[in-house]
């Protein structure tokens, strides 16, 4: 199997993996420099770096590398150490570099207004692929969003065609409560990594309450970032876009600051807040 072709397939499918490569050797080892092993999210592997306990240790580290999304270097001394007694007493040393293989994050903007245009520009510059969904063709088109890989002019069509995964980010920036509620009802039951909705606390809580009356459970909204965006005092569409994309990056990089803007659902009685 060509590991690099497999990596391309995994990234296109929105799946993570980790690639382990022997980057340095000294003395006798059970493999050779540049040997590679690919570890997928489900734990399956392709390729090898020699087998035995070394490979088992690297496999375990690869799972952590995927979870933390940060690389790691490992050094093994095989100098007759009984720890490596599965045919690996070779008397050598090897260094293994384990790096995460991550899909390009995909951002879908539900709503094609001024804020979405500004977010699309900033997010694209930050490495996100962009898709736009709006039921108005005048707002969802490649003239307004030249960076968009996908443009959908029907919410229902988008719901049917999109399959959000751990590399998908959903932003709800529609023109009204009705559309916001419609998109959120779909979004919270997907596997998207990020679901965010623009609006005041009052608006957000009223949308939650309306969906709860339709059978949604309060805990389904706990992972929603709303009002979305880091608090930087943003006013203009461009400033709001910076705050939103900063939050997307924080979530993507597992930064601690990413959780602070989630609305405490226990505060829902405060519907007078704006």
PDB file of N, CA, C and O in Angstrom, residues 89-140:
ATOM      1  N   UNK A  89      16.431  -7.381  20.309  1.00  0.00           N
ATOM      2  CA  UNK A  89      17.711  -7.167  20.985  1.00  0.00           C
ATOM      3  C   UNK A  89      18.783  -7.071  19.906  1.00  0.00           C
ATOM      4  O   UNK A  89      19.415  -8.040  19.533  1.00  0.00           O
ATOM      5  N   UNK A  90      18.948  -5.893  19.392  1.00  0.00           N
ATOM      6  CA  UNK A  90      19.815  -5.695  18.229  1.00  0.00           C
ATOM      7  C   UNK A  90      21.055  -4.871  18.551  1.00  0.00           C
ATOM      8  O   UNK A  90      21.978  -4.794  17.752  1.00  0.00           O
ATOM      9  N   UNK A  91      21.049  -4.213  19.695  1.00  0.00           N
ATOM     10  CA  UNK A  91      22.211  -3.433  20.084  1.00  0.00           C
ATOM     11  C   UNK A  91      22.274  -2.057  19.496  1.00  0.00           C
ATOM     12  O   UNK A  91      23.302  -1.390  19.585  1.00  0.00           O
ATOM     13  N   UNK A  92      21.211  -1.583  18.883  1.00  0.00           N
ATOM     14  CA  UNK A  92      21.221  -0.270  18.258  1.00  0.00           C
ATOM     15  C   UNK A  92      20.279   0.716  18.909  1.00  0.00           C
ATOM     16  O   UNK A  92      19.628   0.439  19.914  1.00  0.00           O
ATOM     17  N   UNK A  93      20.236   1.918  18.319  1.00  0.00           N
ATOM     18  CA  UNK A  93      19.360   2.988  18.792  1.00  0.00           C
ATOM     19  C   UNK A  93      18.587   3.532  17.604  1.00  0.00           C
ATOM     20  O   UNK A  93      19.138   3.639  16.499  1.00  0.00           O
ATOM     21  N   UNK A  94      17.316   3.863  17.821  1.00  0.00           N
ATOM     22  CA  UNK A  94      16.553   4.480  16.749  1.00  0.00           C
ATOM     23  C   UNK A  94      15.670   5.580  17.296  1.00  0.00           C
ATOM     24  O   UNK A  94      15.229   5.525  18.447  1.00  0.00           O
ATOM     25  N   UNK A  95      15.468   6.596  16.472  1.00  0.00           N
ATOM     26  CA  UNK A  95      14.586   7.710  16.812  1.00  0.00           C
ATOM     27  C   UNK A  95      13.397   7.671  15.856  1.00  0.00           C
ATOM     28  O   UNK A  95      13.572   7.508  14.651  1.00  0.00           O
ATOM     29  N   UNK A  96      12.229   7.834  16.435  1.00  0.00           N
ATOM     30  CA  UNK A  96      10.995   7.800  15.650  1.00  0.00           C
ATOM     31  C   UNK A  96      10.246   9.110  15.828  1.00  0.00           C
ATOM     32  O   UNK A  96      10.033   9.562  16.960  1.00  0.00           O
ATOM     33  N   UNK A  97       9.875   9.715  14.716  1.00  0.00           N
ATOM     34  CA  UNK A  97       9.093  10.950  14.741  1.00  0.00           C
ATOM     35  C   UNK A  97       7.651  10.598  14.398  1.00  0.00           C
ATOM     36  O   UNK A  97       7.379  10.011  13.345  1.00  0.00           O
ATOM     37  N   UNK A  98       6.749  10.953  15.298  1.00  0.00           N
ATOM     38  CA  UNK A  98       5.327  10.649  15.106  1.00  0.00           C
ATOM     39  C   UNK A  98       4.589  11.967  14.910  1.00  0.00           C
ATOM     40  O   UNK A  98       4.601  12.833  15.795  1.00  0.00           O
ATOM     41  N   UNK A  99       3.956  12.130  13.755  1.00  0.00           N
ATOM     42  CA  UNK A  99       3.277  13.384  13.442  1.00  0.00           C
ATOM     43  C   UNK A  99       1.803  13.162  13.129  1.00  0.00           C
ATOM     44  O   UNK A  99       1.426  12.143  12.552  1.00  0.00           O
ATOM     45  N   UNK A 100       0.959  14.100  13.525  1.00  0.00           N
ATOM     46  CA  UNK A 100      -0.472  13.945  13.240  1.00  0.00           C
ATOM     47  C   UNK A 100      -0.775  14.203  11.773  1.00  0.00           C
ATOM     48  O   UNK A 100      -0.184  15.082  11.154  1.00  0.00           O
ATOM     49  N   UNK A 101      -1.693  13.440  11.229  1.00  0.00           N
ATOM     50  CA  UNK A 101      -2.212  13.651   9.885  1.00  0.00           C
ATOM     51  C   UNK A 101      -3.641  14.150  10.059  1.00  0.00           C
ATOM     52  O   UNK A 101      -4.511  13.408  10.518  1.00  0.00           O
ATOM     53  N   UNK A 102      -3.861  15.392   9.722  1.00  0.00           N
ATOM     54  CA  UNK A 102      -5.151  16.014   9.989  1.00  0.00           C
ATOM     55  C   UNK A 102      -5.803  16.478   8.691  1.00  0.00           C
ATOM     56  O   UNK A 102      -5.130  17.026   7.814  1.00  0.00           O
ATOM     57  N   UNK A 103      -7.095  16.292   8.558  1.00  0.00           N
ATOM     58  CA  UNK A 103      -7.789  16.791   7.365  1.00  0.00           C
ATOM     59  C   UNK A 103      -7.879  18.305   7.400  1.00  0.00           C
ATOM     60  O   UNK A 103      -7.831  18.908   8.479  1.00  0.00           O
ATOM     61  N   UNK A 104      -7.988  18.921   6.243  1.00  0.00           N
ATOM     62  CA  UNK A 104      -8.188  20.362   6.219  1.00  0.00           C
ATOM     63  C   UNK A 104      -9.541  20.668   6.857  1.00  0.00           C
ATOM     64  O   UNK A 104     -10.550  20.063   6.511  1.00  0.00           O
ATOM     65  N   UNK A 105      -9.590  21.593   7.805  1.00  0.00           N
ATOM     66  CA  UNK A 105     -10.876  21.919   8.427  1.00  0.00           C
ATOM     67  C   UNK A 105     -11.820  22.540   7.407  1.00  0.00           C
ATOM     68  O   UNK A 105     -11.420  23.371   6.600  1.00  0.00           O
ATOM     69  N   UNK A 106     -13.082  22.121   7.434  1.00  0.00           N
ATOM     70  CA  UNK A 106     -14.093  22.596   6.495  1.00  0.00           C
ATOM     71  C   UNK A 106     -15.102  23.451   7.238  1.00  0.00           C
ATOM     72  O   UNK A 106     -15.747  22.992   8.179  1.00  0.00           O
ATOM     73  N   UNK A 107     -15.233  24.684   6.820  1.00  0.00           N
ATOM     74  CA  UNK A 107     -16.156  25.627   7.444  1.00  0.00           C
ATOM     75  C   UNK A 107     -17.360  25.858   6.541  1.00  0.00           C
ATOM     76  O   UNK A 107     -17.212  26.260   5.395  1.00  0.00           O
ATOM     77  N   UNK A 108     -18.560  25.606   7.071  1.00  0.00           N
ATOM     78  CA  UNK A 108     -19.789  25.890   6.339  1.00  0.00           C
ATOM     79  C   UNK A 108     -20.480  27.088   6.980  1.00  0.00           C
ATOM     80  O   UNK A 108     -20.781  27.084   8.178  1.00  0.00           O
ATOM     81  N   UNK A 109     -20.714  28.094   6.157  1.00  0.00           N
ATOM     82  CA  UNK A 109     -21.398  29.302   6.593  1.00  0.00           C
ATOM     83  C   UNK A 109     -22.854  29.227   6.171  1.00  0.00           C
ATOM     84  O   UNK A 109     -23.159  29.190   4.979  1.00  0.00           O
ATOM     85  N   UNK A 110     -23.738  29.188   7.137  1.00  0.00           N
ATOM     86  CA  UNK A 110     -25.170  29.180   6.841  1.00  0.00           C
ATOM     87  C   UNK A 110     -25.668  30.615   6.918  1.00  0.00           C
ATOM     88  O   UNK A 110     -25.890  31.167   7.994  1.00  0.00           O
ATOM     89  N   UNK A 111     -25.797  31.227   5.748  1.00  0.00           N
ATOM     90  CA  UNK A 111     -26.107  32.640   5.633  1.00  0.00           C
ATOM     91  C   UNK A 111     -24.995  33.323   4.864  1.00  0.00           C
ATOM     92  O   UNK A 111     -23.812  33.094   5.132  1.00  0.00           O
ATOM     93  N   UNK A 112     -25.377  34.133   3.884  1.00  0.00           N
ATOM     94  CA  UNK A 112     -24.373  34.742   3.017  1.00  0.00           C
ATOM     95  C   UNK A 112     -24.291  36.247   3.129  1.00  0.00           C
ATOM     96  O   UNK A 112     -23.945  36.923   2.155  1.00  0.00           O
ATOM     97  N   UNK A 113     -24.564  36.785   4.312  1.00  0.00           N
ATOM     98  CA  UNK A 113     -24.538  38.227   4.505  1.00  0.00           C
ATOM     99  C   UNK A 113     -23.142  38.797   4.682  1.00  0.00           C
ATOM    100  O   UNK A 113     -22.136  38.131   4.419  1.00  0.00           O
ATOM    101  N   UNK A 114     -23.081  40.043   5.181  1.00  0.00           N
ATOM    102  CA  UNK A 114     -21.801  40.751   5.300  1.00  0.00           C
ATOM    103  C   UNK A 114     -20.853  40.072   6.290  1.00  0.00           C
ATOM    104  O   UNK A 114     -19.644  39.994   6.046  1.00  0.00           O
ATOM    105  N   UNK A 115     -21.383  39.602   7.408  1.00  0.00           N
ATOM    106  CA  UNK A 115     -20.520  38.933   8.389  1.00  0.00           C
ATOM    107  C   UNK A 115     -19.934  37.660   7.795  1.00  0.00           C
ATOM    108  O   UNK A 115     -18.739  37.382   7.946  1.00  0.00           O
ATOM    109  N   UNK A 116     -20.759  36.907   7.087  1.00  0.00           N
ATOM    110  CA  UNK A 116     -20.269  35.676   6.463  1.00  0.00           C
ATOM    111  C   UNK A 116     -19.178  35.959   5.440  1.00  0.00           C
ATOM    112  O   UNK A 116     -18.196  35.223   5.335  1.00  0.00           O
ATOM    113  N   UNK A 117     -19.335  37.041   4.676  1.00  0.00           N
ATOM    114  CA  UNK A 117     -18.301  37.389   3.704  1.00  0.00           C
ATOM    115  C   UNK A 117     -16.975  37.682   4.391  1.00  0.00           C
ATOM    116  O   UNK A 117     -15.909  37.228   3.950  1.00  0.00           O
ATOM    117  N   UNK A 118     -17.041  38.419   5.489  1.00  0.00           N
ATOM    118  CA  UNK A 118     -15.822  38.754   6.221  1.00  0.00           C
ATOM    119  C   UNK A 118     -15.218  37.512   6.869  1.00  0.00           C
ATOM    120  O   UNK A 118     -13.994  37.321   6.873  1.00  0.00           O
ATOM    121  N   UNK A 119     -16.073  36.636   7.420  1.00  0.00           N
ATOM    122  CA  UNK A 119     -15.589  35.400   8.034  1.00  0.00           C
ATOM    123  C   UNK A 119     -14.936  34.512   6.987  1.00  0.00           C
ATOM    124  O   UNK A 119     -13.875  33.926   7.227  1.00  0.00           O
ATOM    125  N   UNK A 120     -15.546  34.410   5.816  1.00  0.00           N
ATOM    126  CA  UNK A 120     -15.010  33.562   4.755  1.00  0.00           C
ATOM    127  C   UNK A 120     -13.596  33.994   4.371  1.00  0.00           C
ATOM    128  O   UNK A 120     -12.706  33.156   4.190  1.00  0.00           O
ATOM    129  N   UNK A 121     -13.383  35.293   4.252  1.00  0.00           N
ATOM    130  CA  UNK A 121     -12.049  35.797   3.896  1.00  0.00           C
ATOM    131  C   UNK A 121     -11.022  35.464   4.971  1.00  0.00           C
ATOM    132  O   UNK A 121      -9.932  34.965   4.679  1.00  0.00           O
ATOM    133  N   UNK A 122     -11.381  35.733   6.235  1.00  0.00           N
ATOM    134  CA  UNK A 122     -10.443  35.500   7.333  1.00  0.00           C
ATOM    135  C   UNK A 122     -10.189  34.011   7.539  1.00  0.00           C
ATOM    136  O   UNK A 122      -9.052  33.587   7.772  1.00  0.00           O
ATOM    137  N   UNK A 123     -11.246  33.207   7.458  1.00  0.00           N
ATOM    138  CA  UNK A 123     -11.104  31.772   7.675  1.00  0.00           C
ATOM    139  C   UNK A 123     -10.283  31.123   6.570  1.00  0.00           C
ATOM    140  O   UNK A 123      -9.459  30.239   6.826  1.00  0.00           O
ATOM    141  N   UNK A 124     -10.501  31.561   5.337  1.00  0.00           N
ATOM    142  CA  UNK A 124      -9.733  31.028   4.222  1.00  0.00           C
ATOM    143  C   UNK A 124      -8.253  31.327   4.401  1.00  0.00           C
ATOM    144  O   UNK A 124      -7.398  30.466   4.159  1.00  0.00           O
ATOM    145  N   UNK A 125      -7.947  32.540   4.839  1.00  0.00           N
ATOM    146  CA  UNK A 125      -6.552  32.916   5.072  1.00  0.00           C
ATOM    147  C   UNK A 125      -5.933  32.098   6.200  1.00  0.00           C
ATOM    148  O   UNK A 125      -4.727  31.855   6.221  1.00  0.00           O
ATOM    149  N   UNK A 126      -6.777  31.628   7.144  1.00  0.00           N
ATOM    150  CA  UNK A 126      -6.293  30.842   8.282  1.00  0.00           C
ATOM    151  C   UNK A 126      -6.229  29.352   7.979  1.00  0.00           C
ATOM    152  O   UNK A 126      -5.902  28.558   8.865  1.00  0.00           O
ATOM    153  N   UNK A 127      -6.545  28.960   6.747  1.00  0.00           N
ATOM    154  CA  UNK A 127      -6.393  27.565   6.358  1.00  0.00           C
ATOM    155  C   UNK A 127      -7.656  26.740   6.319  1.00  0.00           C
ATOM    156  O   UNK A 127      -7.596  25.524   6.115  1.00  0.00           O
ATOM    157  N   UNK A 128      -8.814  27.362   6.509  1.00  0.00           N
ATOM    158  CA  UNK A 128     -10.071  26.637   6.444  1.00  0.00           C
ATOM    159  C   UNK A 128     -10.590  26.603   5.004  1.00  0.00           C
ATOM    160  O   UNK A 128     -10.531  27.611   4.305  1.00  0.00           O
ATOM    161  N   UNK A 129     -11.102  25.452   4.601  1.00  0.00           N
ATOM    162  CA  UNK A 129     -11.862  25.403   3.364  1.00  0.00           C
ATOM    163  C   UNK A 129     -13.242  25.961   3.681  1.00  0.00           C
ATOM    164  O   UNK A 129     -13.725  25.845   4.803  1.00  0.00           O
ATOM    165  N   UNK A 130     -13.882  26.583   2.697  1.00  0.00           N
ATOM    166  CA  UNK A 130     -15.128  27.299   2.959  1.00  0.00           C
ATOM    167  C   UNK A 130     -16.262  26.811   2.067  1.00  0.00           C
ATOM    168  O   UNK A 130     -16.081  26.592   0.871  1.00  0.00           O
ATOM    169  N   UNK A 131     -17.437  26.644   2.678  1.00  0.00           N
ATOM    170  CA  UNK A 131     -18.656  26.354   1.948  1.00  0.00           C
ATOM    171  C   UNK A 131     -19.728  27.332   2.401  1.00  0.00           C
ATOM    172  O   UNK A 131     -19.708  27.779   3.554  1.00  0.00           O
ATOM    173  N   UNK A 132     -20.644  27.701   1.512  1.00  0.00           N
ATOM    174  CA  UNK A 132     -21.683  28.686   1.823  1.00  0.00           C
ATOM    175  C   UNK A 132     -23.054  28.102   1.519  1.00  0.00           C
ATOM    176  O   UNK A 132     -23.243  27.461   0.483  1.00  0.00           O
ATOM    177  N   UNK A 133     -23.989  28.345   2.453  1.00  0.00           N
ATOM    178  CA  UNK A 133     -25.360  27.874   2.272  1.00  0.00           C
ATOM    179  C   UNK A 133     -26.306  29.041   2.532  1.00  0.00           C
ATOM    180  O   UNK A 133     -26.277  29.659   3.594  1.00  0.00           O
ATOM    181  N   UNK A 134     -27.133  29.366   1.533  1.00  0.00           N
ATOM    182  CA  UNK A 134     -28.148  30.406   1.688  1.00  0.00           C
ATOM    183  C   UNK A 134     -29.214  30.145   0.637  1.00  0.00           C
ATOM    184  O   UNK A 134     -28.885  29.791  -0.504  1.00  0.00           O
ATOM    185  N   UNK A 135     -30.477  30.305   1.019  1.00  0.00           N
ATOM    186  CA  UNK A 135     -31.540  30.015   0.052  1.00  0.00           C
ATOM    187  C   UNK A 135     -31.801  31.171  -0.911  1.00  0.00           C
ATOM    188  O   UNK A 135     -32.749  31.133  -1.695  1.00  0.00           O
ATOM    189  N   UNK A 136     -30.931  32.174  -0.854  1.00  0.00           N
ATOM    190  CA  UNK A 136     -31.023  33.295  -1.797  1.00  0.00           C
ATOM    191  C   UNK A 136     -29.815  33.250  -2.719  1.00  0.00           C
ATOM    192  O   UNK A 136     -28.683  33.443  -2.275  1.00  0.00           O
ATOM    193  N   UNK A 137     -30.047  33.013  -3.990  1.00  0.00           N
ATOM    194  CA  UNK A 137     -28.934  32.908  -4.933  1.00  0.00           C
ATOM    195  C   UNK A 137     -28.134  34.202  -5.029  1.00  0.00           C
ATOM    196  O   UNK A 137     -26.945  34.180  -5.347  1.00  0.00           O
ATOM    197  N   UNK A 138     -28.767  35.315  -4.745  1.00  0.00           N
ATOM    198  CA  UNK A 138     -28.057  36.592  -4.782  1.00  0.00           C
ATOM    199  C   UNK A 138     -27.020  36.689  -3.668  1.00  0.00           C
ATOM    200  O   UNK A 138     -26.104  37.509  -3.741  1.00  0.00           O
ATOM    201  N   UNK A 139     -27.164  35.870  -2.636  1.00  0.00           N
ATOM    202  CA  UNK A 139     -26.232  35.895  -1.509  1.00  0.00           C
ATOM    203  C   UNK A 139     -25.281  34.706  -1.516  1.00  0.00           C
ATOM    204  O   UNK A 139     -24.174  34.801  -0.971  1.00  0.00           O
ATOM    205  N   UNK A 140     -25.697  33.602  -2.091  1.00  0.00           N
ATOM    206  CA  UNK A 140     -24.838  32.415  -2.151  1.00  0.00           C
ATOM    207  C   UNK A 140     -24.393  32.199  -3.583  1.00  0.00           C
ATOM    208  O   UNK A 140     -25.079  31.573  -4.391  1.00  0.00           O
TER     209      UNK A 140
END
